[in-house]
């Protein structure tokens, strides 16, 4: 592909809403093959500038799309994502394709022999694997070539940079990312799209390159919150669905959470979250600003310590790679991690368990929390994937974390609002987040 | 160790109940170091005949036990398993120890650099890692050297053969196994101990050698049902605890499930399950014999097809090993699996999802099901680990599956009764299973 950036700065396009696309396909009004060809055409237009895709599985995806089209003609619908193309972050195995993790150490990797379990689950739901999207190296901080479709001079965030950029650029309706610190929710915020990061460790991580397995969690990108939630719903394992009751139409109880930790957010970003809160209140939901009894700064520290300890142990073999084959940021994290004592790690995990219980016990009956996704909009350049610190404490708290688009800043770049819930509430929370997004959007918050 | 079997046929001994041991440790009446030394002494007695342990971590476990003892003296209790020794099936990583999977292909394996996530969770709960227990090769059918403590001429079952035998022989109060087909629940039944296999894929499988990741699930062994449930409780992730309400004291609704599939069970085994049902009814629980609307034979077939497909893809690299380094049964399963078409696998997964919903929808409000764990008691010899077919349909249904000891047959070997529940009900189900075990035992069912 052409390496010269096209001289336009905004590549944002709605690739189509999943519920609509799926219905059109089921009703025979849209051929999955035409949908896929539309994605491939769009990739040709945007990819020279955006560089979101590591590898597009052109041959297999077209064949599979034609198969899905024939099935519809024969009255067969495999599942809720029948014929919907999805992009897969290139730390997640797709059978027949090498998983390169954006690392020179993986340059000669053989094709994966099996799909990651989450990829199998997508296929069971009828989805088509459009290809592999760019990632930071091993989902850590060394950047990918992907750029922000709102302004190619800015980062799309990381680590799931390609997945977020691919959806925001309108090349695919949905994509998979993974989050260890902030790697699903932050790229969504920077790229002005939605993401659904389920409860920490809710999904099997088989076939996903590990970084810190106390946190590594697969997450879902879509243009809107209902899009991201639809992908989650389609692959949610049976054991994560019980106890869910149809949501009443009654008002939701929402906390706009306050903590000294978020004072460093830009005023524009604070105001965007406040605007969401106001619009939700105007839509008759019970919204209240409340302080957290647990310190987000402490949560951030506990998360960082436990994560680096695990990176050190889990990826220790990367220290044996020849110099230059693994980025220095990752090597340094591995070295830092290996200096952390076992006892410090175990104590931090115990403390985290306590803090998690204390936090959610203090907020029983709360349906969702609002919180800014990032202190600032996407930084300029692609060397720095941006500040993860507003998100990692939520990853540590362990519940579902949704990124909801919340308008744009004066620099034209998107602002993301986090909508979060309690661990294990995922299936119900998907519906809560959709109601919140609807109320916020109905009142014009999202641009 | 001495390879000549000691001339005794029954090595069964209660290693102590976990709740009691934990309380004695917390209250300073039992030193974790003494408990560990007791385990090591018992291993010396039983191991020449039982061969349950692959490697005992003598040095590290004694040091850690002394550390736990000091902590208690200082008023520190790490968690509910503070000072409790646990055995780890040797397909699960323990940092510093090679994971050999009972395979010649792993003879030169380097020590694992990181604990499996489930092992970390055990350490967070305060447990001590006593060592690695024997497994069938890669948790498939090629047997381990372990023997049944009730009669060393019989198999302890597989694949978690060493873990079940180690607990039954009284060498350790608890152990980890994994189940893909029947590999936790069957060895428990054969060895006359309890097991708690949680909902399929409820726990992270990071650091566990994969076989078929649609099913691979870590499970817990204890002497009694409350022992196994206590280990589950101690490591249950936050997201799997919500929605749990204190169980009422009111009677449980229990179905003694009927299906043509179980007609091949020995009369003694059918009668043992009927006896459990009678004793539960006598304890005022509502027990009813009901037929399944879904076919267990179909479930068995769907499970086998999807499992072998995955074994084929996931372990395909084992086909490249020099001849003799991987057992022929596993090689044949990999070859069979690779002949199964992608479409057949995906269709079977879709069908399984349907059947699972149909089954549990038909039994709403049921607290637990009773079912024989195996058609016969443990076979003679150790070449054949026994029939998994009564258990694998439950693995496919996806809910928690408890093995409860239910007396012995005329041959002196134990009979296991399965107590099963709905996917995702695990945390509540642990309490249900304990109530059932209590009622069954109070009436003398378990010997």
mmCIF file of N, CA, C and O in Angstrom, chain A residues 84 124 127 142 150 264 285 309 349 373 380 409 441 443:
data_model
loop_
_atom_site.group_PDB
_atom_site.id
_atom_site.type_symbol
_atom_site.label_atom_id
_atom_site.label_comp_id
_atom_site.label_asym_id
_atom_site.label_seq_id
_atom_site.Cartn_x
_atom_site.Cartn_y
_atom_site.Cartn_z
ATOM 1 N N UNK A 84 -21.526 -10.193 9.797
ATOM 2 C CA UNK A 84 -20.918 -8.922 10.246
ATOM 3 C C UNK A 84 -19.393 -9.073 10.288
ATOM 4 O O UNK A 84 -18.875 -9.926 11.004
ATOM 5 N N UNK A 124 -19.013 -18.582 15.830
ATOM 6 C CA UNK A 124 -20.256 -19.256 16.205
ATOM 7 C C UNK A 124 -21.435 -18.284 16.059
ATOM 8 O O UNK A 124 -22.518 -18.656 15.601
ATOM 9 N N UNK A 127 -20.088 -14.145 12.780
ATOM 10 C CA UNK A 127 -19.239 -13.047 12.330
ATOM 11 C C UNK A 127 -18.203 -13.510 11.312
ATOM 12 O O UNK A 127 -17.850 -14.692 11.250
ATOM 13 N N UNK A 142 5.096 0.430 23.174
ATOM 14 C CA UNK A 142 5.781 0.742 21.919
ATOM 15 C C UNK A 142 4.740 0.845 20.797
ATOM 16 O O UNK A 142 4.040 -0.111 20.513
ATOM 17 N N UNK A 150 -9.548 10.992 13.157
ATOM 18 C CA UNK A 150 -10.008 12.386 13.287
ATOM 19 C C UNK A 150 -8.935 13.375 12.876
ATOM 20 O O UNK A 150 -9.235 14.498 12.482
ATOM 21 N N UNK A 264 -6.679 16.727 37.255
ATOM 22 C CA UNK A 264 -5.793 17.131 36.169
ATOM 23 C C UNK A 264 -6.432 17.039 34.783
ATOM 24 O O UNK A 264 -5.782 17.314 33.776
ATOM 25 N N UNK A 285 -33.227 10.530 35.003
ATOM 26 C CA UNK A 285 -32.436 9.580 35.781
ATOM 27 C C UNK A 285 -31.935 10.281 37.050
ATOM 28 O O UNK A 285 -31.780 11.503 37.068
ATOM 29 N N UNK A 309 4.780 -6.550 37.991
ATOM 30 C CA UNK A 309 5.255 -7.836 38.513
ATOM 31 C C UNK A 309 4.936 -8.949 37.519
ATOM 32 O O UNK A 309 5.796 -9.758 37.177
ATOM 33 N N UNK A 349 -2.299 -7.611 45.772
ATOM 34 C CA UNK A 349 -3.531 -8.267 45.325
ATOM 35 C C UNK A 349 -4.553 -8.354 46.456
ATOM 36 O O UNK A 349 -5.751 -8.160 46.242
ATOM 37 N N UNK A 373 -12.722 9.641 30.532
ATOM 38 C CA UNK A 373 -11.882 8.531 30.071
ATOM 39 C C UNK A 373 -10.399 8.899 30.086
ATOM 40 O O UNK A 373 -9.547 8.043 30.347
ATOM 41 N N UNK A 380 -0.589 14.701 20.206
ATOM 42 C CA UNK A 380 -0.041 14.831 18.857
ATOM 43 C C UNK A 380 1.114 13.851 18.681
ATOM 44 O O UNK A 380 1.825 13.555 19.638
ATOM 45 N N UNK A 409 -13.593 18.247 21.565
ATOM 46 C CA UNK A 409 -12.962 19.409 22.186
ATOM 47 C C UNK A 409 -12.735 20.480 21.116
ATOM 48 O O UNK A 409 -12.975 20.252 19.930
ATOM 49 N N UNK A 441 -27.396 10.947 24.108
ATOM 50 C CA UNK A 441 -27.375 11.302 22.693
ATOM 51 C C UNK A 441 -28.652 12.045 22.308
ATOM 52 O O UNK A 441 -28.619 12.996 21.538
ATOM 53 N N UNK A 443 -30.122 14.016 23.851
ATOM 54 C CA UNK A 443 -30.028 15.420 24.239
ATOM 55 C C UNK A 443 -28.813 16.098 23.631
ATOM 56 O O UNK A 443 -28.405 17.155 24.072
#
